[in-house]
Coordinates of C-alpha atoms and ligand atoms in Angstrom, one line a residue:
Chain A
M1 CA 80.6 176.2 109.4
A2 CA 80.0 178.2 112.6
E3 CA 82.7 180.4 114.1
R4 CA 84.8 178.6 116.6
P5 CA 85.0 180.0 120.0
P6 CA 88.6 180.6 121.0
L7 CA 89.9 178.2 123.6
D8 CA 92.6 179.9 125.6
R9 CA 95.0 178.3 128.1
P10 CA 94.9 178.1 131.0
A11 CA 91.4 176.8 131.3
P12 CA 89.0 179.3 132.9
D13 CA 88.2 177.1 135.8
G14 CA 91.8 176.6 136.8
H15 CA 91.3 172.8 136.7
G16 CA 92.4 170.4 133.9
G17 CA 93.9 172.9 131.6
G18 CA 95.7 174.9 134.2
F19 CA 99.2 175.2 132.7
S20 CA 99.7 178.8 133.5
R21 CA 103.3 180.0 133.2
R22 CA 103.1 181.7 136.6
S23 CA 101.9 178.7 138.5
F24 CA 104.5 176.6 136.8
L25 CA 107.3 178.9 137.9
K26 CA 105.9 179.1 141.4
G27 CA 105.7 175.4 141.8
A28 CA 108.5 174.4 139.5
S29 CA 106.1 172.4 137.3
S30 CA 102.5 172.0 136.3
V31 CA 101.7 168.6 137.3
I32 CA 98.8 166.3 136.7
A33 CA 98.9 163.2 138.8
A34 CA 96.8 160.3 137.7
G35 CA 96.8 156.7 136.8
G36 CA 99.3 156.8 134.0
V37 CA 99.7 157.4 130.4
A38 CA 100.5 153.7 129.9
A39 CA 97.7 152.2 131.8
R40 CA 94.8 152.8 129.5
S41 CA 93.5 149.3 130.0
L42 CA 92.8 150.3 133.6
E43 CA 91.0 153.4 132.6
A44 CA 87.5 152.0 132.8
G45 CA 88.1 150.9 136.3
M46 CA 89.5 154.2 137.5
T47 CA 86.7 156.1 139.2
E48 CA 88.6 157.7 142.0
G49 CA 90.0 161.1 141.6
A50 CA 89.3 164.7 142.2
E51 CA 91.4 167.9 141.9
A52 CA 93.8 168.1 144.7
A53 CA 95.6 171.4 145.4
G54 CA 99.3 171.1 145.1
A55 CA 101.9 173.4 146.6
G56 CA 101.7 176.2 144.2
A57 CA 101.3 174.3 141.0
P58 CA 98.0 172.9 139.8
V59 CA 98.1 169.2 140.7
I60 CA 95.3 167.1 139.5
S61 CA 94.8 163.6 140.7
G62 CA 92.9 161.1 138.7
E63 CA 90.0 162.3 136.6
T64 CA 89.5 165.9 136.0
E65 CA 87.3 168.1 133.8
I66 CA 88.9 169.3 130.6
T67 CA 87.5 171.3 127.6
L68 CA 88.2 170.3 124.0
D69 CA 87.3 172.3 120.9
I70 CA 85.5 169.7 118.9
N71 CA 83.8 170.6 115.6
G72 CA 83.7 174.2 116.6
A73 CA 82.1 173.7 120.0
A74 CA 83.7 173.7 123.4
R75 CA 83.0 170.3 124.9
K76 CA 83.6 169.5 128.5
L77 CA 84.5 166.0 129.6
R78 CA 86.2 164.2 132.4
A79 CA 89.5 162.7 131.5
E80 CA 92.7 161.5 132.9
P81 CA 96.2 162.4 131.5
R82 CA 96.4 158.9 129.9
T83 CA 93.0 159.2 128.2
T84 CA 93.5 159.2 124.4
L85 CA 91.6 161.5 122.2
L86 CA 89.9 158.5 120.7
S87 CA 88.6 157.3 124.0
A88 CA 87.6 160.9 124.9
L89 CA 85.5 161.1 121.7
R90 CA 83.9 157.6 121.8
V91 CA 83.6 157.0 125.6
R92 CA 84.3 160.0 127.7
L93 CA 82.2 162.7 126.1
P94 CA 78.8 163.1 127.8
E95 CA 77.3 162.8 124.3
P96 CA 79.8 160.5 122.7
L97 CA 80.9 160.9 119.1
T98 CA 81.3 157.4 117.7
G99 CA 81.9 158.3 114.1
T100 CA 85.6 158.1 114.7
K101 CA 86.4 154.3 114.7
E102 CA 88.7 152.3 116.9
V103 CA 90.4 149.4 115.1
C104 CA 94.0 148.9 116.0
D105 CA 94.4 151.4 118.8
R106 CA 98.1 151.5 118.0
G107 CA 98.6 154.0 115.2
N108 CA 98.6 151.7 112.2
C109 CA 95.2 151.6 110.5
G110 CA 93.9 155.1 110.2
A111 CA 90.3 154.3 111.2
C112 CA 90.6 156.8 114.1
T113 CA 91.8 159.7 111.9
V114 CA 90.7 163.2 112.9
I115 CA 91.9 166.6 111.9
V116 CA 93.8 168.6 114.6
D117 CA 94.7 172.2 113.6
G118 CA 94.5 171.3 110.0
R119 CA 96.5 168.1 110.0
P120 CA 95.2 164.5 109.9
V121 CA 96.3 162.6 113.0
Y122 CA 95.5 159.3 114.7
S123 CA 93.3 160.0 117.7
C124 CA 94.4 156.8 119.3
L125 CA 98.0 158.1 119.6
Q126 CA 97.0 161.5 121.1
L127 CA 96.5 162.4 124.8
A128 CA 93.3 164.3 125.2
V129 CA 94.8 166.6 127.9
D130 CA 97.5 167.6 125.4
L131 CA 94.9 169.0 122.9
Q132 CA 93.0 171.5 125.1
D133 CA 94.3 174.4 123.0
K134 CA 93.8 172.7 119.6
R135 CA 90.9 172.6 117.1
I136 CA 89.6 169.1 116.6
T137 CA 87.4 168.1 113.7
T138 CA 85.8 164.7 113.6
V139 CA 83.7 163.2 110.8
E140 CA 80.5 164.5 112.6
G141 CA 81.9 168.0 112.0
L142 CA 81.9 167.7 108.2
G143 CA 78.3 167.1 107.5
S144 CA 75.2 165.1 108.4
P145 CA 73.4 162.5 106.4
E146 CA 70.9 165.2 105.3
D147 CA 73.7 167.7 104.5
M148 CA 76.8 165.8 103.5
S149 CA 80.1 167.5 102.8
P150 CA 81.5 167.1 99.2
V151 CA 83.8 164.3 100.4
Q152 CA 81.1 162.4 102.2
A153 CA 78.8 162.8 99.2
A154 CA 81.5 161.6 96.8
F155 CA 82.2 158.5 98.9
C156 CA 78.5 157.6 98.6
R157 CA 78.3 158.4 94.9
H158 CA 81.4 156.2 94.2
D159 CA 80.4 153.4 96.5
A160 CA 83.7 153.9 98.2
L161 CA 83.0 151.5 101.0
M162 CA 82.0 148.0 101.8
C163 CA 81.9 147.3 105.5
G164 CA 82.4 151.0 106.1
F165 CA 84.6 150.7 109.2
C166 CA 87.6 152.4 107.6
T167 CA 85.4 155.1 106.0
P168 CA 85.3 157.9 108.6
G169 CA 89.1 157.8 108.7
F170 CA 89.4 157.9 104.9
V171 CA 86.9 160.7 104.8
M172 CA 88.9 162.7 107.2
A173 CA 92.2 162.0 105.5
T174 CA 90.7 162.9 102.1
T175 CA 89.2 166.1 103.5
A176 CA 92.6 167.1 104.9
C177 CA 94.3 166.3 101.6
L178 CA 91.8 168.5 99.7
D179 CA 92.0 171.3 102.2
K180 CA 95.7 171.3 101.6
H181 CA 96.0 170.8 97.9
G182 CA 92.6 171.8 96.4
T183 CA 92.7 169.6 93.3
P184 CA 95.5 167.1 94.0
S185 CA 96.9 164.6 91.5
E186 CA 96.1 161.0 92.1
A187 CA 99.7 160.4 93.1
T188 CA 99.3 163.0 95.9
V189 CA 96.0 161.5 97.0
R190 CA 97.5 158.0 97.1
H191 CA 100.5 159.3 99.1
E192 CA 98.4 161.3 101.6
L193 CA 95.9 158.5 102.2
S194 CA 98.6 155.9 102.6
G195 CA 98.2 156.0 106.4
N196 CA 94.7 154.6 106.1
L197 CA 94.0 150.9 105.5
C198 CA 90.9 149.3 104.0
R199 CA 90.6 145.6 104.6
C200 CA 87.7 145.4 102.1
G201 CA 89.9 146.8 99.3
T202 CA 87.8 149.8 98.2
Y203 CA 90.9 151.8 97.3
P204 CA 90.1 152.5 93.6
H205 CA 86.7 153.9 94.5
I206 CA 88.1 156.0 97.3
F207 CA 90.6 157.5 94.9
E208 CA 87.8 158.2 92.4
A209 CA 85.7 159.8 95.2
A210 CA 88.6 162.0 96.1
Q211 CA 88.8 163.4 92.6
T212 CA 85.1 163.9 92.4
A213 CA 85.0 165.7 95.7
A214 CA 87.9 167.9 94.6
K215 CA 86.0 168.9 91.5
S216 CA 82.8 169.6 93.4
R217 CA 84.6 171.7 96.0
A218 CA 86.4 173.6 93.2
G219 CA 83.0 174.3 91.7
G220 CA 82.0 176.2 94.8
G221 CA 80.8 173.5 97.1
L222 CA 83.5 174.2 99.6
R223 CA 83.2 173.0 103.2
Chain O
M1 CA 100.4 157.3 140.3
T2 CA 101.6 159.0 137.2
E3 CA 102.4 162.7 137.1
W4 CA 102.1 164.6 133.9
I5 CA 104.2 167.7 133.4
R6 CA 104.1 170.1 130.5
P7 CA 106.9 172.6 130.9
P8 CA 106.3 175.8 129.0
S9 CA 110.0 176.6 128.4
L10 CA 113.3 174.8 127.9
D11 CA 114.6 176.0 131.2
E12 CA 111.6 174.6 133.0
A13 CA 111.8 171.4 131.0
L14 CA 115.5 171.0 132.1
A15 CA 114.5 171.8 135.7
A16 CA 111.7 169.2 135.5
R17 CA 114.2 166.7 134.0
R18 CA 116.7 167.3 136.9
E19 CA 114.0 166.9 139.5
H20 CA 112.5 163.8 137.9
P21 CA 115.1 161.8 136.2
D22 CA 112.8 158.8 136.3
F23 CA 110.0 160.4 134.3
M24 CA 109.3 159.4 130.8
L25 CA 110.0 162.1 128.1
L26 CA 107.1 162.3 125.8
A27 CA 107.3 164.1 122.4
G28 CA 104.9 163.1 119.6
G29 CA 104.2 159.8 121.3
T30 CA 104.2 157.8 118.1
D31 CA 106.7 155.4 119.6
L32 CA 105.6 155.6 123.2
M33 CA 101.9 155.5 122.8
V34 CA 102.1 152.3 120.7
G35 CA 101.5 149.4 122.9
A36 CA 101.3 151.6 126.0
I37 CA 98.6 149.4 127.4
A38 CA 100.9 146.5 127.6
R39 CA 103.6 148.3 129.5
P40 CA 103.8 149.3 133.2
A41 CA 102.7 152.9 133.8
P42 CA 105.6 155.3 134.0
V43 CA 106.2 157.1 137.3
G44 CA 105.6 160.4 135.5
V45 CA 105.6 162.0 132.1
I46 CA 107.3 165.2 130.9
D47 CA 105.4 166.2 127.8
L48 CA 107.7 168.1 125.4
F49 CA 105.5 168.3 122.3
G50 CA 105.3 171.8 120.9
L51 CA 107.8 173.3 123.3
P52 CA 108.8 176.4 121.3
E53 CA 112.5 176.2 122.0
L54 CA 112.7 172.7 120.7
S55 CA 110.8 173.4 117.5
G56 CA 111.8 174.7 114.1
V57 CA 114.7 175.1 111.7
S58 CA 117.3 177.8 112.1
R59 CA 120.9 178.5 111.1
D60 CA 123.6 178.2 113.7
P61 CA 126.5 180.7 114.0
A62 CA 128.7 178.5 111.9
G63 CA 126.2 178.7 109.0
G64 CA 124.9 175.2 109.4
L65 CA 121.3 174.2 109.8
R66 CA 120.0 173.5 113.2
L67 CA 116.8 171.4 113.5
G68 CA 115.1 171.6 116.8
A69 CA 114.6 168.1 118.3
G70 CA 110.9 168.7 118.7
T71 CA 110.4 169.5 115.0
T72 CA 107.9 167.1 113.5
F73 CA 108.7 165.4 110.2
A74 CA 105.7 167.2 108.8
A75 CA 107.3 170.6 109.7
L76 CA 110.6 169.5 108.2
L77 CA 108.9 168.7 104.9
T78 CA 107.5 172.2 104.6
D79 CA 110.9 173.8 105.2
D80 CA 112.7 175.1 102.1
A81 CA 116.2 175.0 103.6
V82 CA 115.7 171.3 104.6
R83 CA 114.4 170.4 101.1
T84 CA 117.3 172.1 99.3
E85 CA 120.3 171.5 101.7
L86 CA 119.3 168.3 103.3
P87 CA 117.4 166.5 100.5
A88 CA 118.3 163.1 102.0
L89 CA 116.6 164.0 105.3
W90 CA 113.7 165.5 103.4
A91 CA 113.2 162.3 101.5
A92 CA 113.4 160.2 104.6
A93 CA 110.9 162.4 106.4
R94 CA 108.4 161.9 103.6
E95 CA 108.6 158.2 104.1
V96 CA 108.3 158.1 107.9
G97 CA 105.0 156.3 108.6
A98 CA 102.3 158.2 106.8
L99 CA 100.9 161.8 107.1
Q100 CA 99.2 161.1 110.4
I101 CA 102.5 159.9 111.9
Q102 CA 104.5 162.7 110.3
A103 CA 102.2 165.3 112.0
R104 CA 103.3 164.1 115.4
A105 CA 106.6 162.2 115.0
T106 CA 109.6 164.3 115.9
L107 CA 113.2 164.1 114.9
G108 CA 114.2 164.0 118.6
G109 CA 111.8 161.1 119.2
N110 CA 113.4 159.2 116.3
I111 CA 116.8 159.8 117.9
G112 CA 115.5 159.1 121.4
T113 CA 114.1 155.7 120.4
S114 CA 117.5 155.0 118.8
S115 CA 116.1 152.0 116.9
P116 CA 118.2 150.3 114.2
V117 CA 115.2 151.0 111.9
G118 CA 114.8 154.7 112.8
D119 CA 114.6 156.2 109.3
S120 CA 116.3 159.5 110.0
L121 CA 119.3 157.9 111.7
P122 CA 121.4 156.7 108.7
V123 CA 120.8 160.2 107.3
L124 CA 122.3 161.8 110.4
L125 CA 125.4 159.5 109.9
A126 CA 125.7 160.2 106.2
L127 CA 125.4 164.0 106.7
D128 CA 127.9 164.2 109.7
A129 CA 125.2 165.5 112.0
E130 CA 125.8 166.4 115.6
V131 CA 123.3 166.0 118.4
E132 CA 123.0 168.9 120.8
V133 CA 121.9 167.8 124.3
A134 CA 121.3 170.0 127.3
S135 CA 120.9 169.8 131.0
S136 CA 120.7 172.5 133.6
R137 CA 124.5 172.0 133.9
G138 CA 125.0 173.2 130.3
T139 CA 125.0 171.9 126.7
R140 CA 127.2 169.6 124.7
R141 CA 127.4 168.4 121.1
L142 CA 128.1 164.9 120.0
A143 CA 128.6 163.4 116.6
Y144 CA 125.7 161.1 115.9
D145 CA 127.9 158.0 115.9
E146 CA 129.1 158.9 119.4
F147 CA 125.5 159.6 120.5
C148 CA 124.1 156.2 119.4
T149 CA 125.8 153.6 121.5
G150 CA 124.0 150.4 120.5
Y151 CA 120.7 148.6 120.1
R152 CA 118.2 151.2 121.3
T153 CA 120.7 152.9 123.5
H154 CA 122.3 156.3 123.4
A155 CA 124.6 158.6 125.4
L156 CA 121.9 160.8 126.9
G157 CA 122.4 161.5 130.6
G158 CA 119.6 161.1 133.1
D159 CA 119.2 164.8 133.4
E160 CA 119.6 165.7 129.7
L161 CA 117.3 166.4 126.9
I162 CA 118.0 166.2 123.1
V163 CA 117.7 169.8 122.0
A164 CA 118.7 170.0 118.4
V165 CA 120.5 168.4 115.5
H166 CA 123.2 170.4 113.7
F167 CA 124.5 169.9 110.1
P168 CA 127.8 171.2 108.6
A169 CA 127.5 174.6 106.9
D170 CA 128.4 173.3 103.4
I171 CA 126.2 170.2 103.5
G172 CA 124.1 171.4 100.6
R173 CA 127.1 171.0 98.3
R174 CA 127.2 167.3 98.7
V175 CA 125.4 164.9 96.4
Q176 CA 122.9 163.1 98.7
A177 CA 120.8 160.0 98.5
W178 CA 118.2 158.2 100.5
R179 CA 116.5 154.8 99.9
K180 CA 114.2 152.9 102.1
V181 CA 113.2 149.4 101.3
G182 CA 110.2 147.9 103.1
T183 CA 107.1 145.8 102.3
R184 CA 105.0 148.7 101.3
R185 CA 105.8 152.4 100.6
A186 CA 104.0 153.9 103.6
Q187 CA 103.6 152.8 107.1
S188 CA 106.1 150.0 106.9
I189 CA 109.1 149.5 109.0
S190 CA 112.2 149.3 106.9
K191 CA 114.0 146.1 105.9
V192 CA 117.0 148.1 104.8
M193 CA 117.7 151.9 104.7
F194 CA 120.5 153.6 102.9
A195 CA 121.7 157.1 103.1
A196 CA 124.7 158.6 101.3
S197 CA 126.5 161.8 100.6
V198 CA 129.6 162.6 98.5
E199 CA 131.7 165.6 97.5
R200 CA 133.3 165.5 94.1
G201 CA 136.5 167.2 92.9
A202 CA 136.6 169.3 89.6
D203 CA 137.8 166.1 87.8
G204 CA 134.9 164.1 89.1
T205 CA 136.8 162.1 91.7
V206 CA 135.1 161.5 95.0
T207 CA 136.8 163.6 97.6
L208 CA 134.5 162.8 100.5
A209 CA 132.3 159.7 100.8
R210 CA 129.7 158.8 103.5
L211 CA 127.6 155.6 103.2
A212 CA 125.3 154.7 105.9
F213 CA 122.8 151.9 106.5
G214 CA 120.0 151.1 108.9
A215 CA 118.4 147.7 109.8
V216 CA 121.6 145.8 108.9
R217 CA 123.2 145.8 112.3
E218 CA 122.1 146.3 115.9
Q219 CA 122.4 150.1 115.3
P220 CA 122.5 152.4 112.3
I221 CA 126.1 152.3 110.9
R222 CA 128.4 154.0 108.5
A223 CA 129.8 151.5 106.0
L224 CA 133.5 152.4 106.5
A225 CA 134.9 149.8 104.1
G226 CA 132.6 151.0 101.4
E227 CA 133.5 154.6 102.0
Q228 CA 137.2 153.8 101.8
C229 CA 136.7 152.0 98.6
L230 CA 134.8 155.0 97.1
A231 CA 136.9 157.9 98.3
G232 CA 139.5 159.2 96.0
E233 CA 138.1 157.2 93.0
T234 CA 136.2 158.2 89.9
P235 CA 132.8 156.4 89.8
D236 CA 132.3 153.8 87.1
A237 CA 130.7 150.4 86.8
A238 CA 133.7 148.6 88.2
L239 CA 133.9 150.9 91.2
A240 CA 130.2 150.3 91.8
E241 CA 130.8 146.6 92.0
A242 CA 133.8 147.1 94.3
V243 CA 131.9 149.3 96.7
A244 CA 128.9 146.9 96.7
A245 CA 131.3 144.1 97.7
A246 CA 133.0 146.3 100.4
V247 CA 129.8 147.3 102.1
L248 CA 129.0 143.6 102.7
T249 CA 131.9 143.5 105.1
D250 CA 130.5 146.4 107.0
I251 CA 127.1 145.0 107.7
A252 CA 125.9 142.1 109.8
P253 CA 122.2 141.7 109.2
I254 CA 119.9 139.2 110.9
D255 CA 116.8 137.1 110.1
D256 CA 113.8 138.6 111.8
V257 CA 110.0 139.0 111.3
R258 CA 110.5 141.6 108.6
S259 CA 113.1 140.1 106.5
T260 CA 116.1 137.7 106.2
A261 CA 119.8 138.4 106.5
D262 CA 120.3 137.1 103.0
Y263 CA 117.7 139.5 101.5
R264 CA 119.2 142.4 103.5
R265 CA 122.7 141.6 102.2
T266 CA 121.5 141.5 98.6
V267 CA 119.6 144.7 98.9
A268 CA 122.4 146.6 100.8
G269 CA 124.9 145.7 98.0
R270 CA 122.4 146.8 95.3
L271 CA 121.7 150.1 97.0
A272 CA 125.4 150.9 97.2
R273 CA 126.0 149.8 93.6
R274 CA 123.2 151.9 92.3
F275 CA 124.3 154.9 94.2
V276 CA 127.8 154.7 92.8
L277 CA 126.4 154.1 89.3
S278 CA 124.3 157.2 89.7
L279 CA 127.5 159.2 90.2
A280 CA 129.2 157.7 87.1
Ligands
FAD1 C1 102.3 153.5 112.4 C2 103.7 154.0 112.7 C3 104.6 154.0 111.6 C4 105.9 154.4 111.9 N1 106.7 154.5 110.8 C5 108.0 154.9 111.0 C6 108.9 154.9 110.0 O1 108.5 154.7 108.8 N2 110.2 155.3 110.2 C7 110.6 155.6 111.5 O2 111.8 155.9 111.6 N3 109.8 155.5 112.5 C8 108.5 155.2 112.3 N4 107.7 155.1 113.4 C9 108.2 155.3 114.7 C10 108.1 156.8 115.2 O3 107.1 157.5 114.5 C11 109.4 157.6 115.1 O4 110.4 156.9 115.8 C12 109.2 159.0 115.6 O5 110.3 159.8 115.2 C13 109.2 159.1 117.1 O6 109.0 160.4 117.5 P1 108.0 160.9 118.6 O7 108.1 162.4 118.7 O8 106.6 160.4 118.4 O9 108.6 160.2 119.9 P2 108.0 159.7 121.3 O10 107.2 158.4 121.1 O11 107.3 160.8 122.0 O12 109.4 159.4 122.0 C14 110.3 158.4 121.5 C15 111.5 158.3 122.4 O13 112.3 159.4 122.3 C16 112.5 160.0 123.6 N5 112.5 161.5 123.4 C17 111.6 162.2 122.6 N6 112.0 163.5 122.6 C18 113.1 163.6 123.3 C19 114.0 164.7 123.7 N7 113.8 165.9 123.2 N8 115.0 164.4 124.5 C20 115.3 163.2 124.9 N9 114.5 162.1 124.6 C21 113.4 162.3 123.8 C22 111.3 159.5 124.4 O14 111.6 159.5 125.8 C23 111.1 158.1 123.9 O15 112.1 157.3 124.4 C24 106.3 154.7 113.2 C25 105.4 154.7 114.3 C26 104.1 154.3 114.0 C27 103.1 154.2 115.1
FES2 S1 92.7 152.9 115.7 FE1 94.1 154.6 115.5 S2 95.3 154.1 113.8 FE2 94.1 152.3 114.1
FES3 S1 85.2 149.3 103.7 FE1 85.7 147.6 105.0 S2 87.6 148.2 105.8 FE2 87.3 149.7 104.3

């Protein structure tokens, strides 16, 4: 995998990611003003918004440009404070990454699982603006159909999917589990994948795929 | 218009809190982001996730463990002191949601939500934990049963933040237990939770007893009648029955979407009985 460019805060352009300590102290707080964390349903309708200069502190109204480190590349997008990472990936990116699936949008099913700084998280429960200094890996970052990661290849080999909607989330959770444990026991795999649900019931094949992927990675196919 | 503030230090967080008492405090967001669409937008948000002074495990001057309110359950699980001295909390942390939730969910958020089904909360009661809260006026410490005031309510002032949770210095000496009963192991909200700790004398008598439950009343509770029955006694099968009967007078479960009062009473009695039997 390519070297990741470092993403330092505050953001170089002084917009979106401008949480510098100095400006915070000057203006008492770094403030982003926008339509609201809790009003995601309105998001599509919110077009208004530009950076407005506040008294000392960076104050941003409505949409602003932020930069996220996604799959090793710095990706710019326009987002509001309430924009979730899931919506940033699937809708907001100029070239959307739709491998990450939206199912429940309330932190229950795991379909939206991505890896942030090495840990699996639900992208539907994260605010995009909060992740500007974090490394985000989505299923597109693991491999491509021509060059699959060991986990992706093992899911294919074991037929570990039916409708496939839960699959990207399971692939991410499995990848995080193998990154952490190398060759985990089945009990560990079951525990660490327990935040992902499969309505089609492909669990036995998923657990087999995890074991196969662990072996192929241990054999040198690390990714 | 919602404002979003991410203070870089505790002082600045307290200043922001004082200036904006009506702003929503956001930690991991695993409670607040759920169903956010359906709720009115908050006036503003103070984002505390990752604030260094709220994160991590340390030892306070009295020798007890101090867990920062912003510490995630994932971070608690990798801490050796938590695993060895607070095994009941460690076990509860492992069963909060699933990995994706544990990576974000904080102890302070669990306390802030103050739900009768907050998994860490009976543990705080069973381990005599104190909650440290701060405002720009200063800090204060409250025993957890003073802090939690009822169904999803607590004693936090409008300008205060939950900063840390403190445990007694000798807590690692106690025998501790944790059990969560839900529909499935992961990702399920508890039907009944049980946390306990005891100290034993040289002759095996129980010299200190703490029994706590969640999801059996409007708030997490200590089962005082059960504790009284256990303290000063030597655990055996008869005592286990007596304690199981006593805890039923402590609890007042309800029927709801997740379970029935009847089931909860049965399970609560069994959890208490098994715990006492495990000491016999
Ligand atoms: C799928 C799923 C499964 C879950 N499973 C469980 C479970 O098994 N057991 C369980 O107990 N919970 C569970 N939860 C609920 C939730 O994860 C926990 O309550 C968690 O501890 C909340 O922490 P947070 O940091 O995400 O809080 P947030 O959602 O950020 O905040 C929760 C509340 O605490 C307040 N708050 C946060 N930090 C502070 C602070 N420092 N000072 C003052 N107030 C503060 C906030 O204002 C808010 O009212 C689950 C949630 C989901 C989505
Ligand atoms: S879409 Fe995020 S957990 Fe279901
Ligand atoms: S394959 Fe259909 S939900 Fe898992």
